[in-house]
PDB file of C-alpha atoms in Angstrom:
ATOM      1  CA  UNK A   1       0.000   0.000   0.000  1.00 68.00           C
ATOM      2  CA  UNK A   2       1.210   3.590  -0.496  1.00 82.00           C
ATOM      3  CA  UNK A   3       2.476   5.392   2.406  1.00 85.00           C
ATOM      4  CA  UNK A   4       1.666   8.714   0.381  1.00 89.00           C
ATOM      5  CA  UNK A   5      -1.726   9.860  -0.760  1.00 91.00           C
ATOM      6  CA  UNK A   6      -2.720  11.451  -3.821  1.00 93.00           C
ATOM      7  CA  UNK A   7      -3.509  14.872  -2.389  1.00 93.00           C
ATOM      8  CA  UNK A   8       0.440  14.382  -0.685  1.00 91.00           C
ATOM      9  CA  UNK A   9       2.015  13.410  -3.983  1.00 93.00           C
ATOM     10  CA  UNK A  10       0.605  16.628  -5.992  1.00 95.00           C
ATOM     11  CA  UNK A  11       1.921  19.145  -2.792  1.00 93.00           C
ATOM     12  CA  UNK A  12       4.810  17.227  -2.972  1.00 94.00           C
ATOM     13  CA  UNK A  13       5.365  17.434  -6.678  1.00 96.00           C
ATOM     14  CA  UNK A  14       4.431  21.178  -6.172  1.00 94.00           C
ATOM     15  CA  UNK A  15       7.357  21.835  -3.764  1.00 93.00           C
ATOM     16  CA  UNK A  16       9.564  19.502  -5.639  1.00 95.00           C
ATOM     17  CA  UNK A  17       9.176  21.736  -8.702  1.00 94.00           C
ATOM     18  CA  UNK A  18      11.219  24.495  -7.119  1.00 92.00           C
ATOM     19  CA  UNK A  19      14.236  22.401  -7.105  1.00 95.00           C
ATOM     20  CA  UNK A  20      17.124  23.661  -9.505  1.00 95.00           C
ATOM     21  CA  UNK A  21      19.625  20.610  -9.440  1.00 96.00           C
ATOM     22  CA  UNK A  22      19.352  16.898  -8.776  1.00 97.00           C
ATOM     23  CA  UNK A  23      20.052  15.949  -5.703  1.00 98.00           C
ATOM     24  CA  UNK A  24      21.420  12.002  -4.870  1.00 98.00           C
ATOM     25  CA  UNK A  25      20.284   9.597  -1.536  1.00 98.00           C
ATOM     26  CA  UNK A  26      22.994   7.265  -0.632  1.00 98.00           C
ATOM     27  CA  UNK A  27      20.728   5.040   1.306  1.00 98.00           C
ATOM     28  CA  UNK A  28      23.188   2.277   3.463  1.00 98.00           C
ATOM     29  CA  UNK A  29      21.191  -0.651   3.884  1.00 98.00           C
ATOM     30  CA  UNK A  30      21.591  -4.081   5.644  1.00 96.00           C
ATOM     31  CA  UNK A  31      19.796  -7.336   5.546  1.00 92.00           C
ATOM     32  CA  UNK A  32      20.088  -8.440   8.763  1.00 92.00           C
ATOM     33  CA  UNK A  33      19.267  -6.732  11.978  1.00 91.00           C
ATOM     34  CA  UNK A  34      17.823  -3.611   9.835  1.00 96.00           C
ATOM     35  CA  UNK A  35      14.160  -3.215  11.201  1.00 95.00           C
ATOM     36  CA  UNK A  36      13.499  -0.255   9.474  1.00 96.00           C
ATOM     37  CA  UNK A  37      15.252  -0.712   5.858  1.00 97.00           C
ATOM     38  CA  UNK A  38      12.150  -1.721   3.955  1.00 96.00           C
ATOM     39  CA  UNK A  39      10.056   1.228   5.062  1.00 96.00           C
ATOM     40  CA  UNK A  40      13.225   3.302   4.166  1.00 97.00           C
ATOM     41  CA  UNK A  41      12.830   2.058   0.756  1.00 97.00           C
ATOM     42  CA  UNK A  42       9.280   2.247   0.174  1.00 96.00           C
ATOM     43  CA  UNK A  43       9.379   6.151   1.418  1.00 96.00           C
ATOM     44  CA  UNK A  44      12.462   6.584  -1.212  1.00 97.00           C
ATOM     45  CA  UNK A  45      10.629   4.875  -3.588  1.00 96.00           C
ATOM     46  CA  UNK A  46       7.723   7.040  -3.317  1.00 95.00           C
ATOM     47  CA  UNK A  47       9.493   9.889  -3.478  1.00 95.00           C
ATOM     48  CA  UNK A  48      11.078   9.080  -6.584  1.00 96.00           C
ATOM     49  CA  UNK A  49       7.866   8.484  -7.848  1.00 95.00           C
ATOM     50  CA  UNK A  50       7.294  12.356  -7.815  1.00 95.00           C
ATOM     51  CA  UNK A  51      10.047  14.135  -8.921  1.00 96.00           C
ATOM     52  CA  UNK A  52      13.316  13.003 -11.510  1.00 96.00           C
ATOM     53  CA  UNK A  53      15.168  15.295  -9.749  1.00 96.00           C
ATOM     54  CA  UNK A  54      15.848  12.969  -7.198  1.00 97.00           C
ATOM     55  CA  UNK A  55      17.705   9.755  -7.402  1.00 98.00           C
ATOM     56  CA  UNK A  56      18.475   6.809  -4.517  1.00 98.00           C
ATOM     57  CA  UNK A  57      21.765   4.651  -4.654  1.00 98.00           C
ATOM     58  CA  UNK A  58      21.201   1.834  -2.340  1.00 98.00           C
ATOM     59  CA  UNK A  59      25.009   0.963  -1.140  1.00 98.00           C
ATOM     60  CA  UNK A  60      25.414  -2.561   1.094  1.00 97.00           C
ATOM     61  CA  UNK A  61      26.782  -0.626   4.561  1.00 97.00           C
ATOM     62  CA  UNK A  62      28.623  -4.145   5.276  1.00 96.00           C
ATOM     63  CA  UNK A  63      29.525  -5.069   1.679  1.00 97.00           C
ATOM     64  CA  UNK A  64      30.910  -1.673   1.208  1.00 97.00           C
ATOM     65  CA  UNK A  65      31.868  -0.839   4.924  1.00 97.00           C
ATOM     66  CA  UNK A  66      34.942   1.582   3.249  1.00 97.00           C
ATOM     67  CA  UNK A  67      32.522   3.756   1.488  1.00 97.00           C
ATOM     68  CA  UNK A  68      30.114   3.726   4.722  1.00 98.00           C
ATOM     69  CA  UNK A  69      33.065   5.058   7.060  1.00 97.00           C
ATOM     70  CA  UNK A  70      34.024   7.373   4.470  1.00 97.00           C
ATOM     71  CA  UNK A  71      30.644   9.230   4.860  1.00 97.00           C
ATOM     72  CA  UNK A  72      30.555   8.448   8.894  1.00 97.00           C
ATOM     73  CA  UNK A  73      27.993   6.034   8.182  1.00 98.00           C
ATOM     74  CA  UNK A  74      27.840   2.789  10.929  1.00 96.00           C
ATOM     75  CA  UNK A  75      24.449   1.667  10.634  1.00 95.00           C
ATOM     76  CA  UNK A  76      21.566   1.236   9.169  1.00 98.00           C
ATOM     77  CA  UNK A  77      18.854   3.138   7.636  1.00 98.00           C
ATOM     78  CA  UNK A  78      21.401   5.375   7.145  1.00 98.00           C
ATOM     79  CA  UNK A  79      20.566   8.435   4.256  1.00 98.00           C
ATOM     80  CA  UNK A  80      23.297  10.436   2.994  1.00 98.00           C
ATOM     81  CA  UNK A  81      21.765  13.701   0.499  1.00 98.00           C
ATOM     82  CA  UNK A  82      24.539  14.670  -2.465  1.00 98.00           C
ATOM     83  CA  UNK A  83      23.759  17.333  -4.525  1.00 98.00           C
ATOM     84  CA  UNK A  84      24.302  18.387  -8.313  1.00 97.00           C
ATOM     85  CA  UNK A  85      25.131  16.286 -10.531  1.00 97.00           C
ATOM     86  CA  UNK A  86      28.791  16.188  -9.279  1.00 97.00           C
ATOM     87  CA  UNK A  87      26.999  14.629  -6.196  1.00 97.00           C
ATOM     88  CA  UNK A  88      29.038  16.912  -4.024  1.00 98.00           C
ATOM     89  CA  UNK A  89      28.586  15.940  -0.274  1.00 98.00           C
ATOM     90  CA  UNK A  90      26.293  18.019   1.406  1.00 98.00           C
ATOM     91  CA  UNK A  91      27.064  16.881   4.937  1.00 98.00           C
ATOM     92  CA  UNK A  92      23.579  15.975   5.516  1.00 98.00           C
ATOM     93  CA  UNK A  93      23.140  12.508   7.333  1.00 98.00           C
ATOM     94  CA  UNK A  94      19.762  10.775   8.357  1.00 98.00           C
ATOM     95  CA  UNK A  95      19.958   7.893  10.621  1.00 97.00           C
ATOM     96  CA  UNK A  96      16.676   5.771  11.024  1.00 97.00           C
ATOM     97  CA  UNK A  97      13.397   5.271   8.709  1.00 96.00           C
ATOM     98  CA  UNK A  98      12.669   9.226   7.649  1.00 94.00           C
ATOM     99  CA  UNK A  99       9.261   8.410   8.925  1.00 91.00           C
ATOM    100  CA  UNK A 100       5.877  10.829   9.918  1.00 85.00           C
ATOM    101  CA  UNK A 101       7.319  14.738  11.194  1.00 83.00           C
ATOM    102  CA  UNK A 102      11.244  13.489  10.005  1.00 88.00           C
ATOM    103  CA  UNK A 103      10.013  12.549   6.593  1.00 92.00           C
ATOM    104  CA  UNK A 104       9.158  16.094   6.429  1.00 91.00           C
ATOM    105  CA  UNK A 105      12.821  17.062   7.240  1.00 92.00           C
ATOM    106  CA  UNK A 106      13.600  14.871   4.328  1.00 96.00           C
ATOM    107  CA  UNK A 107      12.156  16.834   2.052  1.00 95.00           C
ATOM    108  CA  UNK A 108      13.160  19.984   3.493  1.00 94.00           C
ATOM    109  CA  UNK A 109      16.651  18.809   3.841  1.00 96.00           C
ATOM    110  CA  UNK A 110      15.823  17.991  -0.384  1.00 97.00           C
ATOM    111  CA  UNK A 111      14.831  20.893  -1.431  1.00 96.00           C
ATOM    112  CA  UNK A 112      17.197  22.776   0.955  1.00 96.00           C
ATOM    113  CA  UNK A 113      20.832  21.160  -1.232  1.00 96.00           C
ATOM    114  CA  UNK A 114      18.977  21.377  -4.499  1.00 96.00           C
ATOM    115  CA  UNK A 115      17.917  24.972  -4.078  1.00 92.00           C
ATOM    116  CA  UNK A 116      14.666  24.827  -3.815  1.00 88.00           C
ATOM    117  CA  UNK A 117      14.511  26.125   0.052  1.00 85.00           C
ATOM    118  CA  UNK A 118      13.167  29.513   0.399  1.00 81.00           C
ATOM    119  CA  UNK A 119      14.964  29.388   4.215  1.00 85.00           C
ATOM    120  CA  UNK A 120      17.874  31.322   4.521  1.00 88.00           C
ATOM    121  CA  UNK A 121      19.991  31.208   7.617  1.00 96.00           C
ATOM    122  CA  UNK A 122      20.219  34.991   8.814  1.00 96.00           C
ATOM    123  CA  UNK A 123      23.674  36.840   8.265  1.00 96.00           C
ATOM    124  CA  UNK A 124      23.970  36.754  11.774  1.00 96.00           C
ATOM    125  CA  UNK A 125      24.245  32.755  11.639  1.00 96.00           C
ATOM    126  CA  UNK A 126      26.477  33.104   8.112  1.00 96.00           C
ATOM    127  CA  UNK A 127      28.882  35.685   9.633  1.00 95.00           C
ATOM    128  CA  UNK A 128      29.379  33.110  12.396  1.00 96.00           C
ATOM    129  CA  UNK A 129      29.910  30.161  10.312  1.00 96.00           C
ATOM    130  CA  UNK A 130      32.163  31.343   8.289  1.00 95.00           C
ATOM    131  CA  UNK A 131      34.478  31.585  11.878  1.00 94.00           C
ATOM    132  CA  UNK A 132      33.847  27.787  12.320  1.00 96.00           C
ATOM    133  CA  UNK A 133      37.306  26.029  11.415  1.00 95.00           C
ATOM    134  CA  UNK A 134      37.140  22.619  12.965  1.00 95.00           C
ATOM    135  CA  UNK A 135      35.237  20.078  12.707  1.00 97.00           C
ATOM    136  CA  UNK A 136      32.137  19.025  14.250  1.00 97.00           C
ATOM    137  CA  UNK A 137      29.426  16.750  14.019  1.00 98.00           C
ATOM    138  CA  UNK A 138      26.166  17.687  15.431  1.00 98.00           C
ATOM    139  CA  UNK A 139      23.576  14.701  16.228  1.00 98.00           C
ATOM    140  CA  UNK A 140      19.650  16.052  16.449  1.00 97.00           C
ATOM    141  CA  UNK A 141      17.853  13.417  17.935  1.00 97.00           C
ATOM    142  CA  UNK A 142      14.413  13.395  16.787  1.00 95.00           C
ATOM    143  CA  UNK A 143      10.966  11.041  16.963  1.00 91.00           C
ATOM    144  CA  UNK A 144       8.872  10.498  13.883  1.00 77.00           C
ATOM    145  CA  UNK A 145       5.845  11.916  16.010  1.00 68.00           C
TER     146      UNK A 145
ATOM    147  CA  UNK B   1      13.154  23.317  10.911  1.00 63.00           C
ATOM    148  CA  UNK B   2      16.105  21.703  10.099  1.00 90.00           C
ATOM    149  CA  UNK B   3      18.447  24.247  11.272  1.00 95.00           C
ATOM    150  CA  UNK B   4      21.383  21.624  11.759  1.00 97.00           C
ATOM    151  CA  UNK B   5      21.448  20.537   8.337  1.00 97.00           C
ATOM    152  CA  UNK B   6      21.384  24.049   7.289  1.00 97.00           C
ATOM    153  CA  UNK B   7      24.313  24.986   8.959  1.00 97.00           C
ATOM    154  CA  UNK B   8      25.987  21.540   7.488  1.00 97.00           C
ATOM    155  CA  UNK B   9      25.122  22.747   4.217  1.00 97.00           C
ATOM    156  CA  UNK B  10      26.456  26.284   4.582  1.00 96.00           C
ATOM    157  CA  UNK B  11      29.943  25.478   6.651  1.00 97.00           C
ATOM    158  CA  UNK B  12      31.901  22.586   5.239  1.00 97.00           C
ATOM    159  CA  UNK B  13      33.518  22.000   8.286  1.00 98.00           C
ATOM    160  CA  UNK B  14      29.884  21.280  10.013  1.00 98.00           C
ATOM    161  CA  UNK B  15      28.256  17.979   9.433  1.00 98.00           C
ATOM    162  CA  UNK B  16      24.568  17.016  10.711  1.00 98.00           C
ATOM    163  CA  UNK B  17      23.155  13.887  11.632  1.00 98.00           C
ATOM    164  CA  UNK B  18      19.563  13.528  12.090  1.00 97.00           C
ATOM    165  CA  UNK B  19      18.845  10.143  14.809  1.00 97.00           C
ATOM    166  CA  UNK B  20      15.639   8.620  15.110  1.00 96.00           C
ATOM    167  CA  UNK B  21      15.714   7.847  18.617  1.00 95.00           C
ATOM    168  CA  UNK B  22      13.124   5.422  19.157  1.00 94.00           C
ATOM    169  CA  UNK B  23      15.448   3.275  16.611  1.00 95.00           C
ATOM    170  CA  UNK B  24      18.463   3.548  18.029  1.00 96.00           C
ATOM    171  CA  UNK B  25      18.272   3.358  21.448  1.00 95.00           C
ATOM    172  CA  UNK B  26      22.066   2.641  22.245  1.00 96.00           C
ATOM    173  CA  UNK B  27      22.845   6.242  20.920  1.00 96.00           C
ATOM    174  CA  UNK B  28      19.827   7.521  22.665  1.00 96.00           C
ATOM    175  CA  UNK B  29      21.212   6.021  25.943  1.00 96.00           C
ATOM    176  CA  UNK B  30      24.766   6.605  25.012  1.00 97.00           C
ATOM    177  CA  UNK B  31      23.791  11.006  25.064  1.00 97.00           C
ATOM    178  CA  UNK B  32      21.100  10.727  27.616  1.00 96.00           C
ATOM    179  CA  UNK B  33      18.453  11.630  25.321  1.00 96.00           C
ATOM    180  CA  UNK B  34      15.565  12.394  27.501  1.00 94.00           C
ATOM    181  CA  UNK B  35      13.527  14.274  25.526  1.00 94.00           C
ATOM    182  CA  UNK B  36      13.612  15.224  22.006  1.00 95.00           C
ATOM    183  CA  UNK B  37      14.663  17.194  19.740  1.00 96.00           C
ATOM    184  CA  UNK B  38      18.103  16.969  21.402  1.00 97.00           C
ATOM    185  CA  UNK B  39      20.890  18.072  20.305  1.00 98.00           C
ATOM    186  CA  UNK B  40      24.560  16.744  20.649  1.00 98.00           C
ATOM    187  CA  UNK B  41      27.298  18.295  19.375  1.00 97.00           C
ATOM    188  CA  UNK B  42      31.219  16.717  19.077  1.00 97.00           C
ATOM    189  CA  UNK B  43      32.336  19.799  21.186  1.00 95.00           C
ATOM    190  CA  UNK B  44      30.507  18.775  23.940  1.00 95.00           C
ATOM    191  CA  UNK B  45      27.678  21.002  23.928  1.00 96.00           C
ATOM    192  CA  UNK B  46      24.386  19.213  24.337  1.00 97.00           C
ATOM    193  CA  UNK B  47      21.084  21.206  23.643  1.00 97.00           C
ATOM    194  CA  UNK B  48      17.313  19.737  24.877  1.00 96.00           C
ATOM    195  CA  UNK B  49      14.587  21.319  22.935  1.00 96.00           C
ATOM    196  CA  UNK B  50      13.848  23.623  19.866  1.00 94.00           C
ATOM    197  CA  UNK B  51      15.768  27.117  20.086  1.00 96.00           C
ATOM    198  CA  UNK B  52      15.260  30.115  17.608  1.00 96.00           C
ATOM    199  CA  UNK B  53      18.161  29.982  14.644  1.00 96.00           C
ATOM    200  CA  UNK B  54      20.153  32.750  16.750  1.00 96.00           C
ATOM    201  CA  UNK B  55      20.464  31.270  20.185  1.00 96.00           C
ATOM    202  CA  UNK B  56      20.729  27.624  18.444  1.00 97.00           C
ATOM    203  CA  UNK B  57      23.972  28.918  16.864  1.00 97.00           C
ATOM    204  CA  UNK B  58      25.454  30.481  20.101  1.00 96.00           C
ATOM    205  CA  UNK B  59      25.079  27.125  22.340  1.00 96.00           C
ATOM    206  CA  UNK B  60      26.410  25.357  19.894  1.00 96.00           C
ATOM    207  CA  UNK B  61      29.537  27.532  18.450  1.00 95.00           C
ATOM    208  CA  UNK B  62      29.183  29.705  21.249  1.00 89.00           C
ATOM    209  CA  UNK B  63      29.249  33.676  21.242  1.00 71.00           C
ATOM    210  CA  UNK B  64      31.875  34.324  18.097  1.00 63.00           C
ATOM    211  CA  UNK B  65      35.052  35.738  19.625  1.00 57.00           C
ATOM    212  CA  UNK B  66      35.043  39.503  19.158  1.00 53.00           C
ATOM    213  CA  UNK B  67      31.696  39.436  20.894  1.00 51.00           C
ATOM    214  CA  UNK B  68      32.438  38.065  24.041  1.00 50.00           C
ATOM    215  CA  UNK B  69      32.350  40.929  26.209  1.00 53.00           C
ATOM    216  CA  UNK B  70      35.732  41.537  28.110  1.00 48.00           C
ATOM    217  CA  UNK B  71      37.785  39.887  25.317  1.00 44.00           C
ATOM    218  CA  UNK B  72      40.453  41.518  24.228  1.00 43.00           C
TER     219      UNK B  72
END
């Protein structure tokens, strides 16, 4: 059964609509032990369903472990968003099914790397990245409700 | 919404991980996650709850040098 309804794929479709380069899901699956992976992929494959702007690459996070670590990925569902076609890293990482209020964030997060976001950080907040030189890694833990 | 990953986007040093809690409970347990959204940053600085964009930033990068007051 569809997870999205009709009236959801057309506002979807609409939003999708602003985006002005393709944007790439690295989706790090595993068979075993991975509750949540086929949800994962029925949500992607919805939303694929409603825009050609966006495109999943299901990657095997034990059969390619390398390319996993490379992106800080350890489990699984685990999304990574690239955007453009050079499928530059956006340093955008999902952990868990992107499920109820977080598949929202998805498609912010979508529209946000392919330029589609009308949100702009304020100056303030630009200003004061542009000071950050080291890295960090910021975890938001959320609920899908 | 989404204010971490917009800040990941904008600063290449900054990287955002969205973690569904309910999924991954050895995290969740791991950063005392007793409420959501919360926030955990690699420099330490944990934030519980939703903040507006401009005190979001200063938690978690804190006040930007030249505005500390008393700094040189």
């Amino acid at each position: 059964m569809a997870l999205l309804s009709t009236a959801d794929q057309q506002a979807l479709r609409d939003a999708f609509g602003a985006m002005t380069r393709p944007v790439t899901i690295l989706f790090f699956t595993q068979a075993i032990g991975c509750e949540t992976c086929a949800e994962t992929r029925q949500i992607l494959n919805e939303l694929t369903e409603v825009t050609t702007q966006v495109t999943i690459q299901e990657v095997n996070l034990v059969l390619e472990g390398e390319r996993a670590a490379s992106y800080g990925i350890d489990r699984a569902p685990g999304l990574v968003l690239l955007a453009g076609d050079e499928k530059a890293d956006t340093r955008i990482r999902m952990l868990g099914a992107p499920a109820g209020y977080d598949f929202m964030s998805l498609v912010d997060a979508i529209l946000l790397v392919s330029g589609g976001s009308p949100q702009r950080l304020s100056a303030a907040t630009e200003a004061r990245l542009a000071g950050v030189t080291e890295p960090i890694t910021v975890q938001v833990f959320v609920t899908p409700t | 919404m989404g204010l971490a990953n917009r800040m990941a986007f904008a600063s290449e040093h900054i990287t955002s991980v969205t973690v569904q809690a309910s999924e991954f409970y050895d995290l969740s347990r791991k950063y005392r996650v007793s409420g959501v959204p919360k926030t955990v940053g690699s420099n330490g600085v944990e934030i519980l709850g939703a903040l507006p964009e401009a005190q979001f930033v200063e938690e978690l990068l804190g006040a930007a040098a030249d505005e500390v007051p008393g700094s040189a």
